[in-house]
Amino acid sequence: MTSAPRLAAARVPSRRPELRAGSRERAPHPLLRFGLLLALCMPPAASSRWKVFIEQINRSLENYEPCSSQNCSCYHGVIEEDLTPFRGGISRKMMAEVVRRKLGTHYQIIKNRLYRENDCMFPSRCSGVEHFILEVIGRLPDMEMVINVRDYPQIPKWMEPAIPVFSFSKTSEYHDIMYPAWTFWEGGPAVWPIYPTGLGRWDLFREDLVRSAAQWPWKKKNSTAYFRGSRTSPERDPLILLSRKNPKLVDAEYTKNQAWKSMKDTLGKPAAKDVHLVDHCKYKYLFNFRGVAASFRFKHLFLCGSLVFHVGDEWLEFFYPQLKPWVHYIPVKTDLSNVQELLHFVKANDDVAQEIAERGSQFIRNHLQMEDVTCYWESLLTEYSKFLSYNVTRRKGYDQIIPKILKTEL
């Protein structure tokens, strides 16, 4: 078995400045130039107080390399890294073990047709996954794979040998292969009454958020930090408690979810009403926390043109690695021990905050369009198929999955 070829990501040529004294041969990176000018224009007292943050921003801008929008190449490195454990090949025996353990839903692609086992734990999630596979199935080789539509990854790194399971989210402690979540199409978390059937299609939601962002440009936004969400993780508690102590600094409240039983689940206060994501665009500073795994709201917040405060860095989706702290968002410690200082910093440096917010918004606009999601699916499955060391044969009892738009025509 020969190893699969490495993906070559198309990148914009690096423009890092030479930092040696007296060097004038290369101009500073345009993003870095802003940071340097910022530090020079600050009053000495302010510059001294915020020195650590300013230096962190400058270093991050210096090291940042914008990626090309060609063929979703921003994310090729993620595919390569996720498939690395399987460079020795995926055998029929290995796949049979994954299927036997029911770590996800078993799919087969044979002669450009999609087949699936009858059992799917969350039918709407499977439907969201199937939409994207069917979009590109005419260009895919034969293969089979197990796709986990649960919230949690399945293959910890201590498990040897690694076996291939696709999951939408993971931490660095897992070997799962990340794929774009079903929520880009359907099957997202239902929030009654604002999202009774889930968040809905990403392409349509993008349009709603962009319109709301236009109605709430930076100068019109409320400068109170904002969060609404249920208590899916106690990591959110410190922000809620800070809001109760300092409501002018932070407006953060817990809402109900399916597990809500009493006010104990909202830290002793009545549950707040759910707020539509387009209404988050009224605020300059928006918080993103992990939930059970990565939070589905993350990508939405950027399109408000607001500054995203991302708490913790453990949980990932496929597009997270190309979003860089201090370049596209403000990183916050998991215990929120630095959150007040960060909020005071951005309030004292409004231009800096706006620049970061704009870079984050532009990244999601340019590199997380629906065609990027479809492109990622095609690239991921094409590369994955190269590791299968056997010819796939159709399992008995598996039904063909047909695009929904064609079902009424049969």
Coordinates of C-alpha atoms in Angstrom, one line a residue:
M1 CA 0.0 0.0 0.0
T2 CA 1.5 3.3 -1.1
S3 CA 0.8 6.3 1.0
A4 CA -1.7 8.9 -0.4
P5 CA -0.2 12.1 -1.9
R6 CA -0.1 15.1 0.3
L7 CA -2.5 17.9 -0.3
A8 CA -0.9 21.1 -1.6
A9 CA -2.7 24.1 -0.2
A10 CA -2.7 27.1 -2.4
R11 CA -1.6 30.1 -0.3
V12 CA -1.1 33.7 -0.8
P13 CA 2.7 34.4 -0.8
S14 CA 3.9 35.4 2.7
R15 CA 4.6 39.0 3.3
R16 CA 6.3 38.8 6.7
P17 CA 8.5 41.8 7.4
E18 CA 12.2 41.5 8.2
L19 CA 12.5 42.6 11.8
R20 CA 16.3 43.1 11.7
A21 CA 17.5 46.6 12.5
G22 CA 18.1 48.8 9.4
S23 CA 16.4 46.4 7.0
R24 CA 14.4 48.3 4.3
E25 CA 14.1 45.7 1.6
R26 CA 10.7 44.4 2.5
A27 CA 7.6 46.4 3.4
P28 CA 5.7 45.4 6.6
H29 CA 2.7 43.2 6.3
P30 CA -0.3 45.5 5.8
L31 CA -2.1 44.1 8.8
L32 CA 1.0 44.5 10.9
R33 CA 1.5 48.1 9.8
F34 CA -1.9 48.9 11.4
G35 CA -0.7 47.4 14.7
L36 CA 2.6 49.3 14.7
L37 CA 0.8 52.6 14.0
L38 CA -1.6 51.8 16.7
A39 CA 1.1 51.4 19.3
L40 CA 2.8 54.6 18.1
C41 CA -0.4 56.7 18.3
M42 CA -1.4 55.6 21.7
P43 CA -0.8 57.9 24.7
P44 CA 2.2 56.6 26.8
A45 CA 0.0 55.6 29.8
A46 CA -2.5 53.7 27.6
S47 CA 0.2 52.1 25.6
S48 CA 1.9 50.9 28.8
R49 CA -1.3 49.5 30.3
W50 CA -2.2 47.6 27.2
K51 CA 1.3 46.7 26.1
V52 CA 0.8 42.9 26.5
F53 CA -2.3 42.9 24.3
I54 CA -0.8 45.2 21.7
E55 CA 2.3 43.1 21.4
Q56 CA 0.2 39.9 21.1
I57 CA -1.9 41.5 18.3
N58 CA 1.3 42.6 16.5
R59 CA 2.9 39.2 16.7
S60 CA -0.3 37.5 15.5
L61 CA -0.6 39.8 12.5
E62 CA 3.0 39.4 11.7
N63 CA 2.7 35.6 11.6
Y64 CA -0.7 35.5 9.8
E65 CA -0.7 34.3 6.2
P66 CA -4.0 34.9 4.4
C67 CA -5.2 31.9 2.5
S68 CA -6.5 31.6 -1.1
S69 CA -10.2 31.2 -1.7
Q70 CA -9.4 28.8 -4.5
N71 CA -10.9 25.3 -4.2
C72 CA -11.4 25.6 -0.4
S73 CA -7.7 25.4 -0.1
C74 CA -7.8 27.2 3.3
Y75 CA -8.7 23.9 4.9
H76 CA -6.6 21.4 3.0
G77 CA -4.2 21.3 6.0
V78 CA -7.0 20.1 8.2
I79 CA -7.8 17.2 5.9
E80 CA -4.2 16.2 5.7
E81 CA -3.8 16.2 9.5
D82 CA -7.0 14.3 10.2
L83 CA -6.1 11.6 7.7
T84 CA -2.5 11.2 8.9
P85 CA -3.3 8.3 11.3
F86 CA -4.6 6.3 8.4
R87 CA -1.7 6.6 6.0
G88 CA -0.9 2.9 6.5
G89 CA -4.2 2.1 4.9
I90 CA -7.8 1.2 5.9
S91 CA -8.5 -2.5 5.6
R92 CA -11.8 -4.2 5.2
K93 CA -11.4 -5.8 8.6
M94 CA -10.8 -2.3 10.2
M95 CA -14.0 -1.0 8.5
A96 CA -16.0 -4.0 9.7
E97 CA -14.9 -3.3 13.2
V98 CA -16.1 0.3 13.1
V99 CA -19.5 -0.8 11.7
R100 CA -19.8 -3.6 14.3
R101 CA -19.2 -1.1 17.2
K102 CA -21.9 1.2 15.9
L103 CA -19.8 4.3 16.3
G104 CA -21.9 6.1 13.7
T105 CA -24.0 5.6 10.6
H106 CA -22.5 3.4 7.9
Y107 CA -22.6 4.8 4.3
Q108 CA -21.4 3.3 1.1
I109 CA -20.8 5.0 -2.3
I110 CA -20.8 2.6 -5.2
K111 CA -21.0 3.7 -8.8
N112 CA -21.9 7.2 -7.9
R113 CA -24.8 6.1 -5.8
L114 CA -25.2 6.6 -2.0
Y115 CA -26.4 3.7 0.2
R116 CA -27.0 3.7 4.0
E117 CA -27.8 1.3 6.7
N118 CA -31.4 1.6 7.9
D119 CA -30.6 2.9 11.4
C120 CA -29.8 6.6 12.0
M121 CA -29.9 7.9 15.5
F122 CA -30.9 11.5 14.3
P123 CA -32.7 11.3 10.9
S124 CA -32.6 15.1 10.3
R125 CA -28.8 15.1 11.0
C126 CA -28.2 12.3 8.6
S127 CA -30.3 14.1 6.0
G128 CA -28.1 17.2 6.4
V129 CA -25.0 15.1 5.9
E130 CA -26.5 13.3 2.9
H131 CA -27.4 16.6 1.2
F132 CA -23.7 17.5 0.7
I133 CA -22.6 14.0 -0.3
L134 CA -25.3 13.8 -2.9
E135 CA -24.2 17.3 -4.2
V136 CA -20.8 15.8 -5.2
I137 CA -21.5 12.1 -5.6
G138 CA -21.1 12.2 -9.3
R139 CA -17.4 13.0 -8.8
L140 CA -16.6 10.6 -6.0
P141 CA -15.0 7.2 -6.3
D142 CA -16.3 4.1 -4.6
M143 CA -15.8 4.1 -0.8
E144 CA -17.5 3.4 2.5
M145 CA -17.3 5.3 5.8
V146 CA -18.9 5.7 9.2
I147 CA -20.3 9.1 10.0
N148 CA -21.0 10.0 13.6
V149 CA -24.0 12.4 14.0
R150 CA -23.8 12.4 17.8
D151 CA -22.5 15.5 19.5
Y152 CA -19.4 13.9 20.8
P153 CA -16.3 12.4 19.0
Q154 CA -15.8 8.7 19.3
I155 CA -12.1 7.8 18.8
P156 CA -9.7 8.9 21.6
K157 CA -6.1 8.9 20.8
W158 CA -5.3 6.3 23.4
M159 CA -7.3 3.8 21.4
E160 CA -4.9 1.7 19.2
P161 CA -5.0 1.2 16.4
A162 CA -6.8 4.3 15.3
I163 CA -10.0 3.5 13.3
P164 CA -11.8 5.9 10.9
V165 CA -14.9 7.7 12.2
F166 CA -16.1 11.0 10.8
S167 CA -17.3 13.5 13.5
F168 CA -18.2 17.1 13.2
S169 CA -16.2 18.3 16.2
K170 CA -13.3 17.1 18.3
T171 CA -10.5 18.1 20.6
S172 CA -6.8 17.3 20.1
E173 CA -7.3 14.2 22.2
Y174 CA -9.3 12.5 19.4
H175 CA -8.5 10.8 16.1
D176 CA -12.0 11.5 14.6
I177 CA -12.0 12.9 11.0
M178 CA -13.8 16.3 11.0
Y179 CA -16.5 17.0 8.5
P180 CA -18.8 20.0 8.0
A181 CA -21.7 19.6 10.3
W182 CA -25.2 18.7 9.2
T183 CA -26.3 22.1 10.5
F184 CA -25.0 23.8 7.3
W185 CA -28.1 22.4 5.7
E186 CA -30.6 21.1 8.4
G187 CA -30.8 19.2 11.6
G188 CA -29.5 22.0 13.8
P189 CA -30.5 22.5 17.4
A190 CA -34.1 23.4 17.8
V191 CA -34.8 26.4 20.0
W192 CA -38.5 27.1 20.7
P193 CA -40.0 29.4 19.6
I194 CA -37.4 31.2 17.5
Y195 CA -35.9 28.1 15.8
P196 CA -38.5 25.3 16.2
T197 CA -36.9 23.2 13.4
G198 CA -33.3 24.2 13.9
L199 CA -31.2 27.1 12.7
G200 CA -31.9 26.3 9.1
R201 CA -29.8 26.6 5.9
W202 CA -26.4 28.3 6.3
D203 CA -26.7 30.1 3.0
L204 CA -30.0 31.7 3.9
F205 CA -29.0 32.5 7.4
R206 CA -25.9 34.2 6.1
E207 CA -28.1 36.6 4.1
D208 CA -30.2 37.4 7.2
L209 CA -27.1 38.2 9.3
V210 CA -25.5 40.3 6.6
R211 CA -28.6 42.4 6.4
S212 CA -28.8 42.8 10.1
A213 CA -25.1 43.8 10.2
A214 CA -25.8 46.5 7.7
Q215 CA -28.6 47.9 9.9
W216 CA -26.2 47.9 12.9
P217 CA -22.8 49.3 11.8
W218 CA -20.0 49.4 14.3
K219 CA -20.7 53.0 15.5
K220 CA -24.4 52.2 16.2
K221 CA -23.8 49.0 18.1
N222 CA -24.3 48.7 21.9
S223 CA -20.9 48.5 23.6
T224 CA -22.2 46.2 26.4
A225 CA -20.8 42.6 25.9
Y226 CA -23.6 40.2 25.1
F227 CA -24.5 36.5 25.6
R228 CA -27.7 34.5 25.5
G229 CA -27.7 30.7 25.7
S230 CA -28.6 27.7 27.8
R231 CA -26.4 26.2 30.5
T232 CA -24.9 23.3 28.3
S233 CA -21.6 23.8 30.1
P234 CA -20.7 25.3 33.5
E235 CA -17.9 27.1 31.8
R236 CA -20.4 29.7 31.0
D237 CA -21.3 30.4 34.6
P238 CA -18.6 33.1 35.3
L239 CA -19.9 35.4 32.6
I240 CA -23.5 35.1 33.9
L241 CA -22.3 35.9 37.4
L242 CA -20.2 38.8 36.1
S243 CA -23.2 40.2 34.3
R244 CA -25.2 40.2 37.6
K245 CA -22.4 42.1 39.3
N246 CA -21.6 44.5 36.5
P247 CA -24.6 44.7 34.0
K248 CA -23.1 47.8 32.3
L249 CA -20.1 45.7 31.3
V250 CA -21.8 42.5 30.3
D251 CA -25.4 41.5 29.5
A252 CA -25.4 37.7 29.9
E253 CA -28.3 35.5 30.8
Y254 CA -29.2 31.8 30.7
T255 CA -32.1 30.6 28.6
K256 CA -34.0 27.3 28.9
N257 CA -33.1 24.1 27.0
Q258 CA -34.6 20.7 26.8
A259 CA -32.8 19.7 30.1
W260 CA -34.1 22.7 32.1
K261 CA -35.9 21.6 35.3
S262 CA -35.8 24.5 37.7
M263 CA -34.1 27.9 38.3
K264 CA -31.2 25.9 39.6
D265 CA -30.4 25.3 35.9
T266 CA -30.2 29.0 35.4
L267 CA -28.2 29.8 38.5
G268 CA -31.2 30.7 40.7
K269 CA -32.7 33.3 38.3
P270 CA -35.7 32.9 35.9
A271 CA -34.7 31.8 32.5
A272 CA -34.3 34.7 29.9
K273 CA -36.2 34.7 26.6
D274 CA -34.3 33.3 23.6
V275 CA -33.0 35.9 21.3
H276 CA -32.7 35.5 17.5
L277 CA -29.1 35.6 16.3
V278 CA -29.8 38.5 14.0
D279 CA -30.6 40.6 17.0
H280 CA -27.2 39.8 18.4
C281 CA -25.9 42.1 15.7
K282 CA -26.9 45.1 17.9
Y283 CA -24.0 44.5 20.1
K284 CA -20.2 45.2 19.6
Y285 CA -19.0 42.2 21.7
L286 CA -20.4 38.7 21.4
F287 CA -19.3 35.7 23.4
N288 CA -18.9 32.1 22.0
F289 CA -18.6 29.2 24.4
R290 CA -18.4 25.5 23.8
G291 CA -21.5 23.5 24.5
V292 CA -21.5 19.7 24.7
A293 CA -18.9 20.0 21.9
A294 CA -18.1 22.9 19.6
S295 CA -20.8 25.6 19.4
F296 CA -22.9 26.0 16.3
R297 CA -23.3 29.7 16.9
F298 CA -19.6 30.5 16.4
K299 CA -19.7 31.1 12.6
H300 CA -22.9 33.1 12.8
L301 CA -21.5 35.6 15.3
F302 CA -18.8 36.8 12.9
L303 CA -21.3 37.8 10.3
C304 CA -22.8 40.4 12.6
G305 CA -19.7 42.5 12.1
S306 CA -19.3 42.3 15.9
L307 CA -16.1 41.4 17.8
V308 CA -16.2 37.7 18.8
F309 CA -14.8 36.7 22.2
H310 CA -14.1 33.0 21.9
V311 CA -13.8 31.2 25.2
G312 CA -11.4 28.3 25.3
D313 CA -9.6 26.7 22.3
E314 CA -10.1 22.9 22.9
W315 CA -13.1 22.2 20.7
L316 CA -12.8 22.4 16.9
E317 CA -14.8 22.3 13.8
F318 CA -13.1 21.9 10.4
F319 CA -12.9 25.7 9.8
Y320 CA -11.6 26.7 13.2
P321 CA -7.9 26.3 12.6
Q322 CA -7.7 29.0 10.0
L323 CA -9.4 31.5 12.3
K324 CA -6.6 33.0 14.3
P325 CA -6.8 34.6 17.8
W326 CA -6.1 38.3 17.9
V327 CA -6.4 38.4 14.1
H328 CA -10.1 37.4 13.7
Y329 CA -11.3 37.2 17.3
I330 CA -10.4 37.8 21.0
P331 CA -9.3 34.6 22.8
V332 CA -10.5 34.2 26.4
K333 CA -9.2 31.8 29.0
T334 CA -11.6 28.9 29.7
D335 CA -12.0 30.0 33.3
L336 CA -12.7 33.6 32.1
S337 CA -10.1 34.9 34.6
N338 CA -8.9 37.5 32.0
V339 CA -12.3 38.5 30.6
Q340 CA -12.7 41.9 32.5
E341 CA -9.3 43.1 31.4
L342 CA -10.0 42.1 27.8
L343 CA -13.3 44.0 27.8
H344 CA -11.7 47.1 29.2
F345 CA -9.0 46.8 26.6
V346 CA -11.3 46.7 23.6
K347 CA -13.4 49.5 25.0
A348 CA -10.3 51.7 25.4
N349 CA -9.1 50.7 21.9
D350 CA -12.2 50.9 19.8
D351 CA -10.4 51.1 16.4
V352 CA -8.4 47.9 17.3
A353 CA -11.6 46.1 18.2
Q354 CA -13.3 47.2 15.0
E355 CA -10.4 46.0 12.8
I356 CA -10.4 42.6 14.4
A357 CA -14.2 42.3 14.0
E358 CA -13.9 43.3 10.3
R359 CA -11.2 40.7 9.7
G360 CA -13.3 38.0 11.3
S361 CA -16.4 38.9 9.4
Q362 CA -14.5 39.0 6.1
F363 CA -13.0 35.6 6.7
I364 CA -16.4 33.9 7.2
R365 CA -17.9 35.8 4.3
N366 CA -15.1 34.9 1.9
H367 CA -14.1 31.4 3.1
L368 CA -17.2 29.8 4.6
Q369 CA -19.7 30.1 1.8
M370 CA -21.9 27.2 1.0
E371 CA -19.7 26.3 -2.0
D372 CA -16.7 26.1 0.5
V373 CA -18.7 23.6 2.6
T374 CA -19.5 21.5 -0.5
C375 CA -15.9 21.7 -1.7
Y376 CA -14.6 20.5 1.6
W377 CA -16.9 17.5 1.5
E378 CA -15.7 16.6 -1.9
S379 CA -12.0 17.1 -1.1
L380 CA -12.3 15.2 2.2
L381 CA -14.1 12.2 0.8
T382 CA -11.8 12.1 -2.3
E383 CA -8.7 12.0 -0.2
Y384 CA -10.1 9.6 2.3
S385 CA -11.0 7.1 -0.4
K386 CA -7.3 6.8 -1.4
F387 CA -6.6 5.1 1.9
L388 CA -9.1 2.2 1.5
S389 CA -7.0 -0.9 0.6
Y390 CA -9.9 -3.0 -0.8
N391 CA -12.8 -2.8 -3.2
V392 CA -16.1 -1.8 -1.6
T393 CA -19.1 -4.2 -2.1
R394 CA -22.6 -3.2 -1.4
R395 CA -24.1 -4.6 1.8
K396 CA -27.5 -6.4 1.6
G397 CA -30.4 -4.5 3.0
Y398 CA -28.9 -1.0 2.5
D399 CA -31.2 1.4 0.8
Q400 CA -30.2 3.9 -1.8
I401 CA -30.4 7.6 -0.6
I402 CA -32.0 9.8 -3.2
P403 CA -31.9 13.6 -3.3
K404 CA -35.1 15.0 -1.7
I405 CA -35.8 17.1 -4.7
L406 CA -36.1 13.9 -6.8
K407 CA -38.3 11.9 -4.5
T408 CA -41.5 13.4 -5.8
E409 CA -40.5 12.6 -9.4
L410 CA -40.2 8.9 -8.9

